[in-house]
Each structure stands twice: as C-alpha cells, then as structure tokens.
CSV table of C-alpha atoms in Angstrom, one decimal:
chain,number,residue,atom,x,y,z
A,1,ILE,CA,0.0,0.0,0.0
A,2,ALA,CA,1.3,3.5,-0.8
A,3,VAL,CA,0.2,6.3,1.5
A,4,GLU,CA,-0.1,9.8,0.1
A,5,THR,CA,-0.6,11.7,3.3
A,6,ILE,CA,-0.2,10.8,6.9
A,7,GLY,CA,-2.6,12.9,9.0
A,8,THR,CA,-3.1,13.2,12.7
A,9,GLU,CA,-6.6,11.8,13.1
A,10,TYR,CA,-5.9,8.2,12.1
A,11,LYS,CA,-3.8,5.9,14.2
A,12,GLY,CA,-3.1,2.2,14.9
A,13,ALA,CA,-5.8,-0.1,13.5
A,14,THR,CA,-7.4,2.8,11.6
A,15,ALA,CA,-4.2,4.3,10.2
A,16,PHE,CA,-4.7,2.9,6.7
A,17,ARG,CA,-7.4,4.5,4.4
A,18,ASP,CA,-8.2,4.3,0.8
A,19,PRO,CA,-8.6,7.4,-1.4
A,20,ASP,CA,-12.3,7.7,-0.3
A,21,GLY,CA,-11.3,7.6,3.4
A,22,ASN,CA,-12.5,4.1,4.1
A,23,VAL,CA,-10.6,2.1,6.6
A,24,ILE,CA,-8.3,-0.6,5.2
A,25,PRO,CA,-8.0,-3.4,7.9
A,26,SER,CA,-4.5,-3.2,9.3
A,27,GLU,CA,-4.2,-7.0,9.4
A,28,THR,CA,-4.3,-6.9,5.5
A,29,VAL,CA,-1.3,-4.5,5.3
A,30,PRO,CA,2.0,-6.4,5.5
A,31,THR,CA,4.2,-3.7,3.9
A,32,LEU,CA,4.0,0.0,4.0
A,33,GLU,CA,5.7,2.5,1.7
A,34,ILE,CA,5.7,6.2,2.8
A,35,PRO,CA,6.1,8.4,-0.3
A,36,GLU,CA,8.8,11.0,-0.8
A,37,GLY,CA,7.7,14.5,0.3
A,38,VAL,CA,6.3,13.3,3.7
A,39,THR,CA,8.2,15.2,6.4
A,40,SER,CA,6.4,14.3,9.6
A,41,ILE,CA,4.2,11.5,11.0
A,42,SER,CA,2.0,11.7,14.0
A,43,ASP,CA,2.9,9.9,17.3
A,44,GLY,CA,1.7,6.3,17.4
A,45,ALA,CA,0.5,6.3,13.8
A,46,PHE,CA,1.1,2.5,13.3
A,47,GLN,CA,1.0,1.4,16.9
A,48,GLY,CA,-0.2,-2.2,17.3
A,49,CYS,CA,-0.3,-3.0,13.5
A,50,VAL,CA,0.7,-6.6,14.2
A,51,SER,CA,0.7,-7.7,10.5
A,52,LEU,CA,3.1,-5.1,9.4
A,53,THR,CA,6.4,-6.7,8.4
A,54,SER,CA,8.3,-3.9,6.7
A,55,ILE,CA,8.1,-0.1,6.4
A,56,SER,CA,9.8,2.1,3.8
A,57,LEU,CA,10.7,5.6,4.8
A,58,PRO,CA,11.2,8.6,2.5
A,59,SER,CA,14.4,10.6,2.4
A,60,THR,CA,12.3,13.7,3.3
A,61,LEU,CA,11.6,12.2,6.8
A,62,SER,CA,14.3,12.9,9.4
A,63,ARG,CA,12.5,12.1,12.7
A,64,ILE,CA,10.6,9.0,13.7
A,65,PRO,CA,7.8,10.0,16.1
A,66,ASN,CA,7.1,8.5,19.5
A,67,TYR,CA,5.4,5.1,19.5
A,68,LEU,CA,5.4,4.9,15.7
A,69,CYS,CA,5.6,1.1,15.5
A,70,TYR,CA,5.1,0.3,19.2
A,71,GLY,CA,3.8,-3.3,19.4
A,72,CYS,CA,4.3,-4.2,15.8
A,73,THR,CA,5.4,-7.6,16.8
A,74,ASN,CA,6.0,-8.9,13.2
A,75,LEU,CA,8.0,-5.9,11.9
A,76,LYS,CA,11.3,-7.1,10.5
A,77,SER,CA,12.8,-4.2,8.6
A,78,VAL,CA,12.7,-0.5,8.3
A,79,TYR,CA,14.0,0.5,4.9
A,80,GLY,CA,15.3,4.0,4.4
A,81,SER,CA,16.3,4.4,8.0
A,82,ASP,CA,19.9,5.3,7.1
A,83,HIS,CA,18.9,9.0,6.8
A,84,ILE,CA,16.9,9.2,10.1
A,85,LYS,CA,18.4,11.6,12.6
A,86,GLU,CA,16.1,11.1,15.6
A,87,VAL,CA,14.1,8.2,16.9
A,88,GLY,CA,11.3,9.1,19.3
A,89,ALA,CA,10.3,7.5,22.6
A,90,CYS,CA,9.1,3.9,22.3
A,91,ALA,CA,9.1,4.2,18.5
A,92,PHE,CA,10.1,0.5,18.1
A,93,SER,CA,9.4,-0.9,21.5
A,94,SER,CA,8.0,-4.4,21.6
A,95,THR,CA,9.2,-5.3,18.1
A,96,MET,CA,11.0,-8.6,18.8
A,97,SER,CA,11.0,-9.5,15.1
A,98,LEU,CA,13.0,-6.4,14.1
A,99,GLY,CA,16.6,-7.5,13.7
A,100,ASN,CA,19.7,-7.5,11.5
A,101,THR,CA,20.5,-10.6,9.4
A,102,GLU,CA,22.6,-11.3,6.4
A,103,ASP,CA,19.7,-10.5,4.1
A,104,ILE,CA,17.8,-7.9,6.2
A,105,ILE,CA,18.9,-4.7,7.9
A,106,GLY,CA,16.3,-4.1,10.6
A,107,PHE,CA,17.4,-0.6,11.3
A,108,ASP,CA,20.3,1.4,10.0
A,109,PHE,CA,21.8,3.9,12.5
A,110,THR,CA,24.1,5.6,10.0
A,111,SER,CA,22.8,9.2,10.4
A,112,ILE,CA,21.3,9.0,13.9
A,113,GLU,CA,21.8,11.9,16.3
A,114,LYS,CA,19.3,11.2,19.1
A,115,ILE,CA,17.6,8.1,20.4
A,116,GLY,CA,14.6,8.6,22.7
A,117,SER,CA,13.7,6.7,25.9
A,118,ASP,CA,12.7,3.1,25.4
A,119,ALA,CA,13.0,3.6,21.6
A,120,PHE,CA,14.2,0.0,21.1
A,121,ASN,CA,13.1,-1.5,24.4
A,122,ILE,CA,12.0,-5.2,23.9
A,123,CYS,CA,13.4,-5.3,20.4
A,124,GLY,CA,15.0,-8.0,18.3
A,125,LEU,CA,18.1,-6.1,17.2
A,126,THR,CA,21.2,-8.3,16.9
A,127,SER,CA,23.8,-5.6,16.4
A,128,VAL,CA,24.1,-1.9,16.7
A,129,VAL,CA,26.8,0.5,15.5
A,130,LEU,CA,26.3,4.1,16.4
A,131,PRO,CA,27.9,6.9,14.4
A,132,LYS,CA,29.9,9.9,15.5
A,133,SER,CA,26.9,12.0,14.9
A,134,CYS,CA,25.0,10.4,17.8
A,135,VAL,CA,25.0,12.9,20.7
A,136,LYS,CA,22.2,11.8,23.0
A,137,ILE,CA,20.7,8.5,24.2
A,138,GLU,CA,17.8,8.5,26.6
A,139,HIS,CA,16.5,6.2,29.4
A,140,ALA,CA,16.3,2.5,28.6
A,141,ALA,CA,16.8,3.1,24.9
A,142,PHE,CA,18.1,-0.4,24.2
A,143,ALA,CA,16.8,-2.3,27.3
A,144,ASN,CA,15.5,-5.8,27.0
A,145,THR,CA,17.2,-6.7,23.7
A,146,PRO,CA,18.0,-10.4,24.3
A,147,LYS,CA,19.2,-11.1,20.7
A,148,LEU,CA,21.7,-8.3,20.8
A,149,LYS,CA,25.2,-9.7,20.3
A,150,SER,CA,27.3,-6.6,19.6
A,151,PHE,CA,27.0,-2.9,20.4
A,152,ASP,CA,29.6,-0.4,19.3
A,153,MET,CA,29.5,3.2,20.3
A,154,SER,CA,33.2,3.9,20.1
A,155,LEU,CA,32.8,6.9,17.8
A,156,CYS,CA,30.3,8.7,19.9
A,157,ASP,CA,32.8,11.1,21.4
A,158,GLN,CA,30.2,13.7,22.4
A,159,ILE,CA,28.4,11.4,24.8
A,160,THR,CA,29.7,11.7,28.3
A,161,SER,CA,27.1,9.8,30.3
A,162,LEU,CA,25.0,6.6,29.7
A,163,PRO,CA,21.4,6.8,30.9
A,164,ASP,CA,19.7,4.8,33.5
A,165,ALA,CA,18.7,1.3,32.3
A,166,PHE,CA,20.6,1.9,29.0
A,167,LEU,CA,21.1,-1.8,28.3
A,168,TRP,CA,19.2,-3.2,31.3
A,169,HIS,CA,17.6,-6.6,30.8
A,170,ASN,CA,15.0,-8.3,32.8
A,171,GLU,CA,16.1,-11.7,34.1
A,172,ASP,CA,14.1,-13.6,31.5
A,173,ARG,CA,15.7,-11.6,28.6
A,174,TYR,CA,19.4,-12.2,29.5
A,175,ASN,CA,21.6,-11.7,26.4
A,176,SER,CA,24.6,-14.1,26.4
A,177,ASN,CA,27.8,-13.8,24.4
A,178,PHE,CA,27.5,-10.1,24.2
A,179,SER,CA,30.2,-7.6,23.1
A,180,LEU,CA,30.1,-4.0,24.1
A,181,THR,CA,32.5,-1.2,23.0
A,182,LEU,CA,32.1,2.2,24.7
A,183,SER,CA,33.3,5.6,23.7
A,184,SER,CA,36.4,6.9,25.6
A,185,SER,CA,34.4,10.1,26.4
A,186,ILE,CA,32.1,8.3,28.8
A,187,LYS,CA,32.3,9.7,32.4
A,188,ILE,CA,29.1,8.5,34.1
A,189,LEU,CA,27.3,5.1,34.0
A,190,GLY,CA,23.7,5.5,35.1
A,191,ASP,CA,21.7,3.3,37.5
A,192,ARG,CA,21.0,-0.2,36.1
A,193,CYS,CA,23.1,0.6,33.1
A,194,PHE,CA,24.1,-2.9,32.1
A,195,GLY,CA,22.0,-5.2,34.4
A,196,TYR,CA,21.8,-8.8,33.1
A,197,CYS,CA,24.1,-8.1,30.2
A,198,GLY,CA,26.1,-11.2,29.0
A,199,PHE,CA,29.6,-9.9,28.4
A,200,SER,CA,32.6,-11.6,30.0
A,201,SER,CA,34.8,-8.5,30.1
A,202,LEU,CA,34.4,-4.8,29.4
A,203,ASN,CA,37.1,-2.2,28.6
A,204,MET,CA,36.1,0.6,30.8
A,205,PRO,CA,37.0,4.2,29.6
A,206,SER,CA,39.8,5.6,31.8
A,207,GLY,CA,37.9,8.8,32.7
A,208,ILE,CA,34.8,7.3,34.3
A,209,THR,CA,34.0,9.0,37.6
A,210,SER,CA,30.7,7.4,38.7
A,211,MET,CA,29.1,4.0,38.4
A,212,GLY,CA,25.4,4.0,39.4
A,213,ALA,CA,23.3,1.6,41.5
A,214,LYS,CA,22.9,-1.9,40.0
A,215,CYS,CA,25.2,-0.8,37.2
A,216,PHE,CA,26.4,-4.4,36.5
A,217,TYR,CA,23.7,-6.2,38.4
A,218,SER,CA,23.6,-9.9,37.7
A,219,CYS,CA,26.0,-9.8,34.8
A,220,ALA,CA,26.7,-13.5,35.4
A,221,ASP,CA,29.2,-13.9,32.6
A,222,LEU,CA,31.4,-11.1,33.7
A,223,GLU,CA,34.7,-12.6,34.7
A,224,SER,CA,37.0,-9.6,35.4
A,225,ILE,CA,36.8,-5.9,35.6
A,226,THR,CA,39.2,-3.0,36.0
A,227,ILE,CA,37.9,0.0,37.8
A,228,PRO,CA,39.5,3.2,36.5
A,229,SER,CA,41.5,5.3,38.9
A,230,THR,CA,39.0,8.2,38.4
A,231,VAL,CA,36.0,6.4,39.8
A,232,THR,CA,35.0,8.0,43.1
A,233,SER,CA,32.2,5.6,44.2
A,234,LEU,CA,30.5,2.3,43.3
A,235,GLY,CA,26.8,2.6,43.7
A,236,GLU,CA,24.5,0.3,45.7
A,237,SER,CA,24.4,-3.3,44.3
A,238,CYS,CA,26.8,-2.2,41.6
A,239,PHE,CA,28.2,-5.7,40.9
A,240,GLU,CA,25.6,-7.7,43.0
A,241,GLY,CA,24.9,-11.1,41.6
A,242,CYS,CA,27.9,-11.2,39.2
A,243,THR,CA,28.4,-14.9,39.9
A,244,GLY,CA,31.2,-15.4,37.4
A,245,LEU,CA,33.4,-12.4,38.6
A,246,THR,CA,36.7,-13.7,39.8
A,247,SER,CA,38.9,-10.6,40.0
A,248,VAL,CA,38.5,-6.8,40.4
A,249,THR,CA,41.5,-4.6,39.6
A,250,PHE,CA,41.6,-1.0,40.8
A,251,ALA,CA,43.7,1.0,38.4
A,252,THR,CA,46.0,3.6,39.8
A,253,ASN,CA,46.8,7.1,38.6
A,254,ALA,CA,50.3,8.6,37.9
A,255,GLN,CA,50.8,9.1,41.6
A,256,GLY,CA,50.0,5.4,42.3
A,257,GLY,CA,46.7,6.2,44.0
A,258,THR,CA,42.9,5.8,43.3
A,259,SER,CA,39.9,8.1,43.8
A,260,ILE,CA,37.3,5.6,45.1
A,261,THR,CA,36.2,6.2,48.7
A,262,THR,CA,33.1,4.1,49.1
A,263,PHE,CA,31.8,0.6,48.3
A,264,GLY,CA,28.0,1.0,48.3
A,265,THR,CA,25.5,-1.3,50.0
A,266,TYR,CA,25.5,-4.8,48.5
A,267,CYS,CA,28.2,-3.6,46.1
A,268,PHE,CA,29.8,-7.0,45.5
A,269,SER,CA,27.2,-9.1,47.3
A,270,GLY,CA,26.7,-12.6,45.8
A,271,CYS,CA,29.8,-12.5,43.7
A,272,SER,CA,30.3,-16.1,44.5
A,273,SER,CA,33.4,-16.6,42.3
A,274,LEU,CA,35.3,-13.6,43.6
A,275,ILE,CA,38.8,-14.5,44.8
A,276,GLY,CA,41.1,-11.6,44.1
A,277,PHE,CA,44.6,-11.9,42.7
A,278,ASP,CA,46.3,-9.1,44.5
A,279,THR,CA,49.6,-9.9,46.3
A,280,LEU,CA,48.9,-9.3,50.0
A,281,ASP,CA,51.3,-7.9,52.6
A,282,SER,CA,53.8,-10.6,53.4
A,283,GLY,CA,54.3,-9.2,56.8
A,284,ILE,CA,50.7,-9.8,57.6
A,285,PHE,CA,49.7,-12.9,55.6
A,286,GLY,CA,53.1,-14.5,54.9
A,287,THR,CA,54.8,-14.9,51.6
A,288,ASN,CA,53.0,-15.5,48.3
A,289,VAL,CA,49.5,-15.1,49.5
A,290,ASN,CA,47.0,-13.7,47.0
A,291,GLY,CA,43.6,-12.3,47.8
A,292,LEU,CA,41.5,-9.2,47.7
A,293,ARG,CA,43.3,-6.0,48.6
A,294,LEU,CA,41.2,-2.9,48.9
A,295,PRO,CA,42.5,0.3,47.4
A,296,ASP,CA,44.1,2.8,49.8
A,297,SER,CA,41.5,5.5,49.1
A,298,ILE,CA,38.6,3.5,50.5
A,299,LYS,CA,37.0,5.1,53.6
A,300,THR,CA,33.8,3.2,54.0
A,301,ILE,CA,32.7,-0.4,53.2
A,302,GLY,CA,29.0,-0.4,52.9
A,303,TYR,CA,26.3,-2.7,54.4
A,304,TYR,CA,26.5,-6.2,52.9
A,305,ALA,CA,29.2,-5.0,50.5
A,306,PHE,CA,30.9,-8.4,50.2
A,307,SER,CA,28.2,-10.6,51.6
A,308,ASN,CA,27.9,-14.1,50.2
A,309,CYS,CA,31.2,-13.9,48.4
A,310,LYS,CA,31.7,-17.5,49.0
A,311,ASN,CA,35.1,-17.9,47.4
A,312,LEU,CA,36.9,-15.1,49.2
A,313,ASN,CA,39.8,-16.6,51.2
A,314,TYR,CA,42.0,-13.6,52.2
A,315,VAL,CA,41.1,-9.9,52.5
A,316,GLN,CA,43.3,-6.9,53.3
A,317,ILE,CA,41.4,-3.8,54.4
A,318,ASN,CA,43.4,-0.7,53.5
A,319,GLU,CA,45.1,1.8,55.8
A,320,GLY,CA,42.8,4.8,55.6
A,321,CYS,CA,39.5,2.9,55.8
A,322,LYS,CA,37.5,4.0,58.9
A,323,TYR,CA,34.1,2.3,58.7
A,324,VAL,CA,33.1,-1.3,58.0
A,325,LEU,CA,29.3,-1.3,58.1
A,326,GLY,CA,26.9,-4.0,59.0
A,327,ALA,CA,27.2,-7.5,57.6
A,328,ALA,CA,29.9,-6.3,55.1
A,329,PHE,CA,31.4,-9.9,54.9
A,330,ASP,CA,28.3,-11.8,56.0
A,331,SER,CA,28.3,-15.5,54.9
A,332,CYS,CA,31.7,-15.4,53.2
A,333,SER,CA,31.9,-19.1,54.0
A,334,ASN,CA,35.4,-19.7,52.8
A,335,LEU,CA,37.0,-16.6,54.3
A,336,LYS,CA,40.0,-17.7,56.3
A,337,LYS,CA,41.9,-14.5,57.3
A,338,ILE,CA,41.2,-10.8,57.1
A,339,TYR,CA,43.3,-7.9,58.1
A,340,VAL,CA,41.5,-4.9,59.6
A,341,SER,CA,43.8,-1.9,59.3
A,342,SER,CA,44.8,0.4,62.1
A,343,THR,CA,42.6,3.2,60.8
A,344,VAL,CA,39.4,1.2,61.2
A,345,VAL,CA,37.5,2.4,64.2
A,346,HIS,CA,34.1,1.1,63.5
A,347,LEU,CA,33.2,-2.6,62.8
A,348,ASP,CA,29.4,-2.7,62.7
A,349,GLN,CA,27.2,-5.5,63.8
A,350,GLN,CA,27.3,-8.9,62.1
A,351,VAL,CA,30.3,-8.0,60.0
A,352,PHE,CA,31.7,-11.5,59.9
A,353,ARG,CA,28.5,-13.5,60.7
A,354,GLY,CA,28.4,-16.9,59.1
A,355,CYS,CA,32.1,-16.9,58.1
A,356,SER,CA,32.4,-20.5,59.2
A,357,LYS,CA,36.1,-21.0,58.1
A,358,LEU,CA,37.4,-17.7,59.5
A,359,THR,CA,40.3,-18.5,61.8
A,360,HIS,CA,42.1,-15.1,62.2
A,361,VAL,CA,40.9,-11.5,62.3
A,362,LEU,CA,44.3,-9.6,62.2
A,363,GLY,CA,45.0,-6.0,63.1
A,364,CYS,CA,42.0,-4.3,64.7
A,365,ALA,CA,44.4,-2.1,66.6
A,366,ASN,CA,42.1,0.9,67.0
A,367,VAL,CA,38.6,-0.6,66.7
A,368,GLU,CA,36.3,1.2,69.1
A,369,TYR,CA,32.9,0.0,68.1
A,370,LEU,CA,31.7,-3.5,67.3
A,371,GLY,CA,28.0,-2.9,67.0
A,372,GLU,CA,25.4,-3.6,69.7
A,373,ASN,CA,23.6,-6.8,68.7
A,374,LEU,CA,23.9,-9.9,71.0
A,375,ASP,CA,22.4,-13.2,70.3
A,376,SER,CA,20.1,-15.1,72.7
A,377,THR,CA,23.1,-16.5,74.6
A,378,GLY,CA,24.8,-13.1,75.1
A,379,ASN,CA,27.5,-13.6,72.4
A,380,HIS,CA,28.4,-10.8,70.0
A,381,THR,CA,26.7,-11.3,66.6
A,382,ASN,CA,29.8,-9.9,64.8
A,383,PHE,CA,31.3,-13.4,65.0
A,384,TYR,CA,28.1,-15.5,65.0
A,385,GLY,CA,28.6,-18.7,63.1
A,386,CYS,CA,32.4,-18.2,63.0
A,387,THR,CA,32.9,-21.8,64.3
A,388,SER,CA,36.6,-22.0,63.3
A,389,LEU,CA,37.7,-18.7,64.9
A,390,ILE,CA,41.0,-18.9,66.7
A,391,GLU,CA,42.1,-15.4,67.1
A,392,VAL,CA,40.9,-11.8,67.0
A,393,GLU,CA,44.3,-10.2,67.1
A,394,ARG,CA,43.6,-7.0,69.1
A,395,ILE,CA,40.6,-4.9,69.7
A,396,ASN,CA,41.0,-1.8,71.9
A,397,GLU,CA,41.0,-3.6,75.2
A,398,GLY,CA,39.6,-0.7,77.1
A,399,ASN,CA,36.2,-0.6,75.4
A,400,TYR,CA,33.0,-2.2,76.5
A,401,TYR,CA,32.6,-4.3,73.4
A,402,TRP,CA,35.9,-6.1,73.9
A,403,ARG,CA,34.7,-7.3,77.3
A,404,ILE,CA,31.4,-8.6,75.9
A,405,LEU,CA,33.2,-10.5,73.1
A,406,PHE,CA,35.7,-12.2,75.4
C-alpha cells in the first residue's frame, strides 16, 4: 500500500485509508511505503499493527515519532532508516522480530543523532553500530534486547554519560555472548546501566567517575573488571549477583593512587566466584598469599558489600578505611583470614556473621565500636557462626565491646 498523506486523526488499527477515506484493515497490510515528500508522521501512527512486516521511509523524513511502531510484533525491517536523525520514545518498543540478518537490515543507524527513551526496548536487534553524529541516548533506549550480540558506540565522542537502564535486561531476557564497546568520552554510568548483560569482560573508559546503583547487576558472565582510577564511588548493588566475577582490579593514577572512597551497600554481594589476585602484605599474611586488597582511598565499606562472596579466602582492608558497616562480609563461608587496618574504628554488627572458616581476624588495633547486637546467649553477633575462629588479634581492650566479646 502506498500512502499519500499521513494525517493526525488516524492511528493504529485505523491508520490505513483508501482514497475515499474508508478504513483498510491493518491486518491486511504487511508492507508500507511512505512516499517522498512526507516530512512528519503523528505519534503512534502505526502502533499495534501486528501484521506489518516492513516499512519504507522517504528521504524527506528525518524524525521517527514517538510510538510509531510500538507493538508491531512482526515488523522485521525499516527501509530508508539510514537517513533518520532522531528516533522518538518507544518508537520500536515491543518489536521482537526487528533484527539484522545477512539479508535484512532491521534498522540502519548511519545518520542517527538522538535516540529517545525506550526507543528499542524489547526489540529483536542483533547488532548496533552508532555513528559519531549520535550525541544523545535517553533512558532504557536499548533495554531488554536479548538477541543483541554486539553494540559499538566507540565513535560517539560527544556522549559523556550513559542513561539509567541503558542496556538493562529483565532476568528472562538475559543476552549471552554479548560484546560492548564504549566511547572513551564516557564519564558516568547510570543506574541499572548494564544489568543482566552477558559480556565476559568490558574495557572501561579511563575517565569514568561514577558507576550507578545496580550498574552491572547480575552480569553473570562477567569474569574480570578493571575499575578506572578516576571512579569515586561504586553505587548500591553495583556488581551484585555477578556470579562469574573472579577478580576486580583497581587501576592507579600517575601518583599510584585511586579516587574511590566508598563501596556502596551490596556492592559485590553474591559475587560467589570472587577471589582476588592481589599480592597481600607478606608481613601480615606470609609470603606468596594472593587475595582481595582494597585500594588505599577507601574510607567506607557499605552494608553487605561483600556478603555471600563464598570464594573469598583472604582480604586486606586498606590503611585509611574507617568504617566497615553491618554484615559487610556476612556469609563469606570460605574466608580464612582478614586484616583490619589500624585506621578502622568502626566494625558494625554482624560484619563476619556466618564466616564458618574464618580463623584469624588480624590487626584491629584501634577498633572502638563493634555494633550492639547480641544473640540469645549473650554472644556478640559480629562473629556469630564463626565456628573456626582462633584469634581476633587485638581490639581496643579498654572498650565495653571487647569485654562482651571475650
């Protein structure tokens, strides 16, 4: 069917009319050609046209409106998309048949400048390459794209932040064997940016300063990550549930330091493969002992930050850290030794609860607070379930909590 004009009064199931104005049933329209000369289309014009398999756009059209093909579940290709500069919100949301194959280009991003919120949410795209001209991507633009195998935005040097839920996937839409290339200009990763994404590694731009809450939530295939020296904080649940993550490297700047000061609540919780490959201080742990060594800039370890990291054996808390909050190492069932630096003054309640193989808590020279929870027998819950505990090296003997513990 060829459309001469695209008005504002007809949408969805009544979008297609013959020259006399009579409705052409949308289920009888598998292909649509929009003629040259059309410069705008109303929002939601073809929303829910489930029989539509392809649409051809004219060169005179530069913007795809909001909800244009929302719910067009059989749409496979958008011809003429190579000259489109802007895609509106939810324009191709819920179009799981739209994808790139050897024979069909689902959508061509060659000229794109702006991509609206949820534009391709729940979409069948298999690969995306964004051009240098792309300067803005809005909330959840590519969320829930389980068929997506590669995403390259390396040329987008004017984009400095990635929006919330940028590539977030619900658990039932996990995309495995996924490759992602970011622009070196990226500074901020939004909340839930990459949740449930199936990449095994990611080259993080060196200038990133902030990683939002649930940024890498349940990226189960992620094996290793290097945190740039410019990052100042890791958000709540940033890497929670990354069950394949074995090592985290904290890059250092020219002075040998890092900028990160806080591990947020649940930051690495449930990273059940996390071991750490840092060489620990031989004067504390003995020679040739590898484990997790926290960067010197850390001041606070958040609630449940490393809880259920069941493969952690050895941890060295940095000089400079002051606060280890509640249940930070809860249920780290293979943790054997941990060094609490001389700067730590606050070990909150239940910090080591359930660490059944923990034998030595080293350091603790200036700890003044151990939380206030006692179990039913009057024992301190910081070490509840630590059935292998041999020694807590030294906790400020003059404080009340030391007397309760021993």
